[in-house]
XYZ file of C-alpha atoms in Angstrom:
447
model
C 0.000 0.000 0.000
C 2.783 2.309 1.113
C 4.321 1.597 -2.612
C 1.018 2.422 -4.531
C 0.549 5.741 -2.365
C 4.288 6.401 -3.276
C 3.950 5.857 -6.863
C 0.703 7.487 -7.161
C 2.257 10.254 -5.734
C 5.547 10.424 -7.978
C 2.806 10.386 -11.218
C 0.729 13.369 -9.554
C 3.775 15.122 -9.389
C 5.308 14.492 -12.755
C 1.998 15.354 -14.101
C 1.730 18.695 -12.351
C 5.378 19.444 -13.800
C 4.560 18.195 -17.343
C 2.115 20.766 -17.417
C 4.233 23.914 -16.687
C 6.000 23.581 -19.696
C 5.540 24.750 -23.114
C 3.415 23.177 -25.551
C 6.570 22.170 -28.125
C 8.245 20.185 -25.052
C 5.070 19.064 -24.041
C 4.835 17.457 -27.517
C 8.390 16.302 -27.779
C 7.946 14.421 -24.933
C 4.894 12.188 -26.546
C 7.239 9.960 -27.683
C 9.014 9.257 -24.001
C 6.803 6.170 -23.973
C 3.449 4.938 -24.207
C 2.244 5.971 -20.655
C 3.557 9.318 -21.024
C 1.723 9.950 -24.037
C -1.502 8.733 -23.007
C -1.053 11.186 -19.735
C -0.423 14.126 -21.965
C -3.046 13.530 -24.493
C -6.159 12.894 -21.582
C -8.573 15.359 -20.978
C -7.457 15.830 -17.767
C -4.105 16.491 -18.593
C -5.920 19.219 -20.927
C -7.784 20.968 -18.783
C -5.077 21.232 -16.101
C -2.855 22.786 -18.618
C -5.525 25.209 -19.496
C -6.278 26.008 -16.041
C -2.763 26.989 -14.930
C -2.733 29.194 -17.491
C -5.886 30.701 -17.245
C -4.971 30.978 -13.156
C -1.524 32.804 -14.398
C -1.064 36.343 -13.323
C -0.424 36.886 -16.826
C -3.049 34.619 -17.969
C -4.216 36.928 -20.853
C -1.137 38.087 -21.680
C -0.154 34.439 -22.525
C -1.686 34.549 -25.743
C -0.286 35.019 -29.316
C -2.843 36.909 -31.938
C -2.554 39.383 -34.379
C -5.032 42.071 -35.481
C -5.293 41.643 -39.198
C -6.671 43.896 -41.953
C -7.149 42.294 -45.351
C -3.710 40.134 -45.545
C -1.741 42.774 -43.139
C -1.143 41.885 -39.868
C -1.330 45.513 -37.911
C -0.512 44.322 -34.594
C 0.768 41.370 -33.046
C 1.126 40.223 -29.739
C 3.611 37.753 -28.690
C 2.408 36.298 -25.581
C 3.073 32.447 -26.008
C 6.505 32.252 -25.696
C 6.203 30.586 -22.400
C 3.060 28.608 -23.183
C 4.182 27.577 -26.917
C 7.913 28.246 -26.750
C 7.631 30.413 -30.062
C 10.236 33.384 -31.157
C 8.996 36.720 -31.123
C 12.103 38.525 -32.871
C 11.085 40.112 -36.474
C 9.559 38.927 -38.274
C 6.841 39.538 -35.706
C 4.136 37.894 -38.142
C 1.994 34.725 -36.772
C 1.019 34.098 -40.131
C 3.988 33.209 -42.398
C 4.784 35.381 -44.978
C 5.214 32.470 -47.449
C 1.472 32.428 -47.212
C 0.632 35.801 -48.478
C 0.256 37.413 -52.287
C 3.537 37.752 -54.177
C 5.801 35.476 -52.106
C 7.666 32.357 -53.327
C 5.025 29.611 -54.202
C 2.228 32.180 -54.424
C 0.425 30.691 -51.491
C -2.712 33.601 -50.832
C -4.049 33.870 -47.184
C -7.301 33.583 -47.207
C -9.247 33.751 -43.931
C -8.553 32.294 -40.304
C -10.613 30.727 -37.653
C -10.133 28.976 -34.432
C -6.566 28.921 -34.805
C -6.581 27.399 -38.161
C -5.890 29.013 -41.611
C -7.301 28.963 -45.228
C -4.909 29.649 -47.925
C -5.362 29.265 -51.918
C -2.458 28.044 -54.502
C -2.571 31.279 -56.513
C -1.440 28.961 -59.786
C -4.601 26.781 -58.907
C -7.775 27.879 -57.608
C -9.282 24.451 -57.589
C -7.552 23.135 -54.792
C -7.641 25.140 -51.006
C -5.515 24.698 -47.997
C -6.782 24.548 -44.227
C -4.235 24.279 -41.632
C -2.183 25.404 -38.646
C 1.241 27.691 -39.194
C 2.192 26.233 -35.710
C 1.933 22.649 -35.902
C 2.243 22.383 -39.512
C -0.016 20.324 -40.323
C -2.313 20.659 -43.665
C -5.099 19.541 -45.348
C -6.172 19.325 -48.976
C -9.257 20.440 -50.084
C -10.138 19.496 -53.396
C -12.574 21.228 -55.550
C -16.427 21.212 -54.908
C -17.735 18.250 -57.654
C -19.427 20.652 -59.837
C -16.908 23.122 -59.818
C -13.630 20.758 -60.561
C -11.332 23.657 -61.984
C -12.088 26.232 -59.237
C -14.257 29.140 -60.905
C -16.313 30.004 -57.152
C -14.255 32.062 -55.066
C -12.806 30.824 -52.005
C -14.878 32.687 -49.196
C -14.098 31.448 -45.746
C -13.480 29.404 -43.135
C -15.619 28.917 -39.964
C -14.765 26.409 -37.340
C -16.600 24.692 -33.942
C -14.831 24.657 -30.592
C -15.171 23.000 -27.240
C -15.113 24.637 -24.119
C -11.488 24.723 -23.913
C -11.119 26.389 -27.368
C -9.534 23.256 -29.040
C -11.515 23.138 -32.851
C -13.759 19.708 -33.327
C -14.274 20.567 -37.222
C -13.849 22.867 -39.330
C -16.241 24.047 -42.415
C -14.571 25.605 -46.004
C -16.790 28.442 -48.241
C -16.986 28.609 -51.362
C -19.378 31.421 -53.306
C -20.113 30.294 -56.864
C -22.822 33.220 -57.224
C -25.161 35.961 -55.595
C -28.515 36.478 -57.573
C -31.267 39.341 -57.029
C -35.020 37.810 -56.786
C -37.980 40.025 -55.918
C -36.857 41.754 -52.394
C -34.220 39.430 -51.326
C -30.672 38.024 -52.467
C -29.717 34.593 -52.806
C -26.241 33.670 -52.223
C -25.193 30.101 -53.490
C -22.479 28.391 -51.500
C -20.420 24.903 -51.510
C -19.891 23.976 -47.576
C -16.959 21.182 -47.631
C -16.917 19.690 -44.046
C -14.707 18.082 -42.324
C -16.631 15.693 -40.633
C -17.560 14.249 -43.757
C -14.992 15.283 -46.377
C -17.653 16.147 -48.491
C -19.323 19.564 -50.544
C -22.478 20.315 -49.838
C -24.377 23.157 -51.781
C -27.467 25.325 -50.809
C -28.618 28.594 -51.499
C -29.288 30.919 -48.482
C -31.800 34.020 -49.003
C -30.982 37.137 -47.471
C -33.652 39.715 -46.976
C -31.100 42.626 -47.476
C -28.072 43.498 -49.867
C -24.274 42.616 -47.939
C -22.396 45.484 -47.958
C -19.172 43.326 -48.273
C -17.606 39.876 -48.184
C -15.952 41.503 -45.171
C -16.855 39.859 -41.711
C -16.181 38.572 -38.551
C -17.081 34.733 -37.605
C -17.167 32.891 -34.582
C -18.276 29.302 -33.796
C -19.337 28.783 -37.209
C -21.511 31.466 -37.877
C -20.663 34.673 -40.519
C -21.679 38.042 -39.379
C -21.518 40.834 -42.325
C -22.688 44.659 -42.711
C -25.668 45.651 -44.822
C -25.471 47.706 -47.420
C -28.964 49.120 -47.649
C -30.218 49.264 -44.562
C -27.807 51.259 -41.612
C -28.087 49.777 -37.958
C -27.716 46.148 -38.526
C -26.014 42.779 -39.311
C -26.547 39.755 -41.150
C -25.783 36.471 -39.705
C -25.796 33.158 -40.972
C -25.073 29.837 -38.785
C -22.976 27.562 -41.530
C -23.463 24.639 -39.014
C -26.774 24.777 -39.225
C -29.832 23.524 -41.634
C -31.254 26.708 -42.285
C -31.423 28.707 -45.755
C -32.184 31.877 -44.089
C -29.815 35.194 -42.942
C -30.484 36.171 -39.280
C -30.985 39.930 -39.215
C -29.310 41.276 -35.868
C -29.969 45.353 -35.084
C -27.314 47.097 -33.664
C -27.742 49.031 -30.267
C -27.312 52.215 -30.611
C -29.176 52.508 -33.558
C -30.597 55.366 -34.738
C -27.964 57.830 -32.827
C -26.382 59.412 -35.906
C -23.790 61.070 -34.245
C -21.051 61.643 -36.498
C -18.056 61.496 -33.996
C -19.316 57.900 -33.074
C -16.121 55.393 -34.393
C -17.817 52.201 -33.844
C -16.281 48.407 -34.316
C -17.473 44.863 -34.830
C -14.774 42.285 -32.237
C -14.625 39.245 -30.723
C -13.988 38.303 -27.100
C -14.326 35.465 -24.632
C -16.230 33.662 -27.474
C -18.999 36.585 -27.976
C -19.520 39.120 -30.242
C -18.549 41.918 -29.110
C -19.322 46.054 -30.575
C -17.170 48.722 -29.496
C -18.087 52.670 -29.825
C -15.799 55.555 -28.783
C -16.791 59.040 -28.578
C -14.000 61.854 -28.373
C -14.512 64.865 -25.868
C -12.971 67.499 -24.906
C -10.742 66.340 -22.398
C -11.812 62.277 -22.227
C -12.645 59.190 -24.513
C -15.768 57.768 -23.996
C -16.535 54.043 -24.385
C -19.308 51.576 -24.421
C -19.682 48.106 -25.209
C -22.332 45.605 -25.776
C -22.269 41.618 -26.457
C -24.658 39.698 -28.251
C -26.407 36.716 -26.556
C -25.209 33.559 -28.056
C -28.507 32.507 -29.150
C -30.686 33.380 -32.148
C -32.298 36.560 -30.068
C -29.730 38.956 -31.159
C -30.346 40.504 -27.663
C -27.312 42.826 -26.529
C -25.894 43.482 -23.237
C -24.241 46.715 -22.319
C -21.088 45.396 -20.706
C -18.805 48.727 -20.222
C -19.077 52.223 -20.212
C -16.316 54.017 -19.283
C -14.250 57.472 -19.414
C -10.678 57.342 -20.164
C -8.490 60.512 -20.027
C -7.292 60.009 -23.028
C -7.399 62.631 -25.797
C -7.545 62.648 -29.136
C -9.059 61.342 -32.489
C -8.781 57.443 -30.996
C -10.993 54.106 -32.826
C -11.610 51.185 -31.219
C -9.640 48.342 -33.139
C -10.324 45.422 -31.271
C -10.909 43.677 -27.635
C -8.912 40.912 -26.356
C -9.611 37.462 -27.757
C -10.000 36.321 -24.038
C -10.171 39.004 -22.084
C -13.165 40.966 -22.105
C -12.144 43.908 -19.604
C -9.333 44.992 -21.805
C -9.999 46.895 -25.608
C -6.875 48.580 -27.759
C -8.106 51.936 -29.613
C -5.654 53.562 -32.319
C -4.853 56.949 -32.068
C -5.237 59.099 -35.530
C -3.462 62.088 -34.127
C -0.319 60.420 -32.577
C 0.105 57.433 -33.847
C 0.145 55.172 -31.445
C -1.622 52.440 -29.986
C -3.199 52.581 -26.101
C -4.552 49.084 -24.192
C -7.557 50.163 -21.845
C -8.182 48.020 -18.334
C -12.015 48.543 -18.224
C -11.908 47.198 -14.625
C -8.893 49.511 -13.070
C -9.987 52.264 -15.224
C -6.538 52.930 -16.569
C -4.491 52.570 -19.900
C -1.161 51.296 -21.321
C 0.559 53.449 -24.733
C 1.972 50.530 -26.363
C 3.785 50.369 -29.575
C 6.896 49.275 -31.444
C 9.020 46.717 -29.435
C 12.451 48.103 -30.028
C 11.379 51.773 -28.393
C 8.793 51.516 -25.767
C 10.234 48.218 -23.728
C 6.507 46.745 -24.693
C 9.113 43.482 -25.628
C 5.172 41.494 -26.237
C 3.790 43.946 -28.410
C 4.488 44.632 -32.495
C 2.799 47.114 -34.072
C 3.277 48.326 -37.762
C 2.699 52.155 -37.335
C 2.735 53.238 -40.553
C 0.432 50.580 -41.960
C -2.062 51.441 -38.849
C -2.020 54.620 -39.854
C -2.974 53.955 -43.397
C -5.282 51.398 -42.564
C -7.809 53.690 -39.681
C -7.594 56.439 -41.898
C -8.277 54.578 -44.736
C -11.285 52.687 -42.626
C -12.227 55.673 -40.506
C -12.557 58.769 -43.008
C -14.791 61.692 -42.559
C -18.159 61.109 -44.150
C -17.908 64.538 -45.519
C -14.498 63.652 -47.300
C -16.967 60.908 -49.096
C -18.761 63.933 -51.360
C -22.017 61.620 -50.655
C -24.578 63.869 -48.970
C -26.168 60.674 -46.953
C -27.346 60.472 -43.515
C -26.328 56.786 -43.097
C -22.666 57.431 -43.667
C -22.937 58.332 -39.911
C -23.608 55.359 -38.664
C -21.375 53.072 -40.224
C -19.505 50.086 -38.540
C -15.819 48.915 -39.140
C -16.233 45.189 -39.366
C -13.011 44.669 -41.448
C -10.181 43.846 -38.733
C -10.372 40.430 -37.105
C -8.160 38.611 -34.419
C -5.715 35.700 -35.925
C -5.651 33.427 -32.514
C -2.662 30.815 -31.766
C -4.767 27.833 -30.067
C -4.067 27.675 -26.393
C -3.274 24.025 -26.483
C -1.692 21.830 -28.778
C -4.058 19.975 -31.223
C -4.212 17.997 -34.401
C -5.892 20.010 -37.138
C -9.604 17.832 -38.065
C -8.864 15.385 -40.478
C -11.788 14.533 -42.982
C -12.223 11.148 -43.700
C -9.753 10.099 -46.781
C -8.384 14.074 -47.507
C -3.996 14.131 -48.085
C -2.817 15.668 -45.263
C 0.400 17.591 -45.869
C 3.435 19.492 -43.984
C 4.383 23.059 -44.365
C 7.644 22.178 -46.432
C 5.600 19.967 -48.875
C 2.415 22.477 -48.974
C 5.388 25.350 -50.378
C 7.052 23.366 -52.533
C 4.089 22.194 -54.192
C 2.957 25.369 -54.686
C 6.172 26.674 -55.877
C 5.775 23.740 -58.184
C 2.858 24.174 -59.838
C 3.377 28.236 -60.092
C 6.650 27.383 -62.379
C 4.588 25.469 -64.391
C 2.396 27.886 -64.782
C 4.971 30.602 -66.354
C 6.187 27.898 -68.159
C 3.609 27.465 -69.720
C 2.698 31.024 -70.181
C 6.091 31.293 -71.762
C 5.559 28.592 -74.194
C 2.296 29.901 -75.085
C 4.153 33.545 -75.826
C 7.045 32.121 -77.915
C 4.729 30.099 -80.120
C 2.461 33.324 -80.583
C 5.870 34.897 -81.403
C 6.937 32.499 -83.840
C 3.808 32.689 -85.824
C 3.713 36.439 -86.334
């Protein structure tokens, strides 16, 4: 008996050492043998990891996420070094460059969700990429049945997580049209899952025109703007059975005031929508979060004063961490984390100048990119009341997973590494201008 407590013992303490350490040592050590690898892939083993992290001082600083803006990643924040044992010296990107337009192998980012990321071979839009920069891991989407060379547009990629955040499957878009009928808009999709490893089509109606194909999603569902009608959003579940867009009104709807900067966020797995108001010697802000449920009822969370001044937009809140939101300032440039709780703020900016050794931040394509998303309505010449109450749904969180995770693998789909994924790519683009070359010499030869 005294040998079993003494045993049991030694594991519970091996355990609770095991799970101090970073992810990539955690996953080295897999292969120690048989029993460690079943200890370190258990639930339990899970959770505690999760839990000591959450219970760190520095819990939500021990994430990595970037704020991105089309394929430009405006801020990043290294905060896994401990938990994933990553670099943060420049580059300061999460998502590789290799994966973005007019790098070797021409692989195009595409969209990002749950930790996982959707690229496109730029030489060949049939085939799609899902995957995770950190593990490495990828898989192979082929082309929908019906559309074998690629001519629908890769859309997005929406994901479902369980409570600890680690992704069960994942769900690829792709839009082959949208069509006008009566009063409404149909938009045709292909949904490959990876549950099944099959495309699925349907056509979902939506009672009002999307502005954009720009949009925030979280646990599989798609919220966009609306073009023709100011004050709400569009929703659509892709998990679910349903053909129809939710319609989800906005708060503070109809306050026109024109000094209102408003944004569309994520954070502690809501929605989340962020408004700032300059005065004369404060910022004010308020936030609201939308009910997880197909109410599209919204809580006012915050509203707070900071002494802050200046022409400042709310970019985004933390991805766990639903006290703390980073605004941008348009007059100096800089960036400024708010503590909703303490009532107090943090300048942050670029890592070599302000000691901020966790935070990156691009300033000059920041600037471009708030002034580009935050102009006057009067510099629009569009004499329009509904210009004032526009929303900036157009910068999304990138989110390393807090634990370590094998990406979903549909049933019979090539799964791939990050070397292979490149080289193919790089591959099949030289082909490409080969081709193109041959096809300009022999056009050559016959004039």
């Amino acid at each position: 008996m005294a040998m079993e407590t003494k045993t049991h013992l030694h594991e519970v303490l091996q355990t609770e050492i095991l799970a101090r350490l970073p992810l990539k040592t955690i996953s080295r050590f897999k292969s120690v043998c048989k029993k460690w690898k079943s200890t370190l892939e258990s639930a339990y083993f899970r959770r505690l990891f999760l839990s000591l992290n959450r219970n760190s001082s520095s819990s939500s600083s021990s994430s990595s996420w970037s704020l991105v803006y089309g394929v430009d990643e405006l801020i990043v924040f290294h905060g896994c070094n401990k938990t994933w044992d990553l670099p943060k010296s420049p580059p300061a990107s999460l998502i590789p460059s290799s994966f973005k337009r007019y790098y070797i192998g021409d692989c195009d980012y595409r969209d990002s969700s749950g930790g996982l990321v959707l690229i496109t071979d730029g030489s060949d839009k049939a085939y799609c990429y899902v995957g995770s920069p950190v593990t490495q891991q990828w898989v192979k989407i082929p082309p929908p049945p019906s559309d074998p060379t690629g001519v629908s547009t890769v859309f997005g990629l929406v994901t479902r997580l369980d409570a600890d955040g680690v992704v069960l499957s994942f769900k690829v878009i792709r839009l082959p049209s949208v069509k006008t009928a009566d009063d409404f808009y149909l938009l045709s999709v292909f949904v490959y899952s990876s549950e099944t490893g099959v495309w699925t089509s349907k056509v979902i109606h939506c009672p009002h025109q999307i502005g954009n194909l720009s949009n925030i999603n979280l646990n599989g569902t798609v919220y966009f703007g609306c073009l023709s009608v100011p004050g709400i959003l569009l929703a659509h579940d892709f998990y679910s059975e349903s053909d129809q867009f939710r319609v989800v009104g906005l708060p503070d709807y109809p306050d026109y005031n024109k000094d209102y900067k408003r944004t569309l966020t994520t954070s502690g797995g809501f929605v989340m929508y962020v408004r700032a108001l300059a005065r004369k010697e404060e910022t004010v802000l308020k936030i609201w979060r939308l009910s997880n449920d197909d109410n599209g009822t919204w809580e006012l969370l915050w509203e707070v004063s900071f002494p802050v001044i200046g022409n400042y937009a709310p970019m985004a809140m933390h991805p766990f961490d639903v006290a703390t939101v980073y605004l941008w300032s348009q007059r100096d440039h800089h960036l400024v984390s708010c503590n909703l709780r303490k009532q107090d703020y943090t300048v942050l900016g670029d890592a070599s100048s302000d000691g901020h050794q966790d935070c990156f931040v691009d300033k000059s394509v920041c600037k471009q990119s708030v002034d580009e998303l935050w102009r006057p309505s009067s510099s629009l010449d569009v004499d329009d009341e509904h210009l004032d109450f526009t929303v900036c749904i157009w910068l999304f969180q990138f989110v390393i997973p807090r634990w370590i995770e094998s990406v979903p693998r549909p049933p019979q789909a090539e799964m791939i590494d990050t070397t292979s994924l490149l080289s193919h790519a790089a591959a099949t683009h030289e082909r490409m201008m080969k081709d193109i070359r041959n096809e300009e010499n022999f056009w050559m030869e016959m004039e």
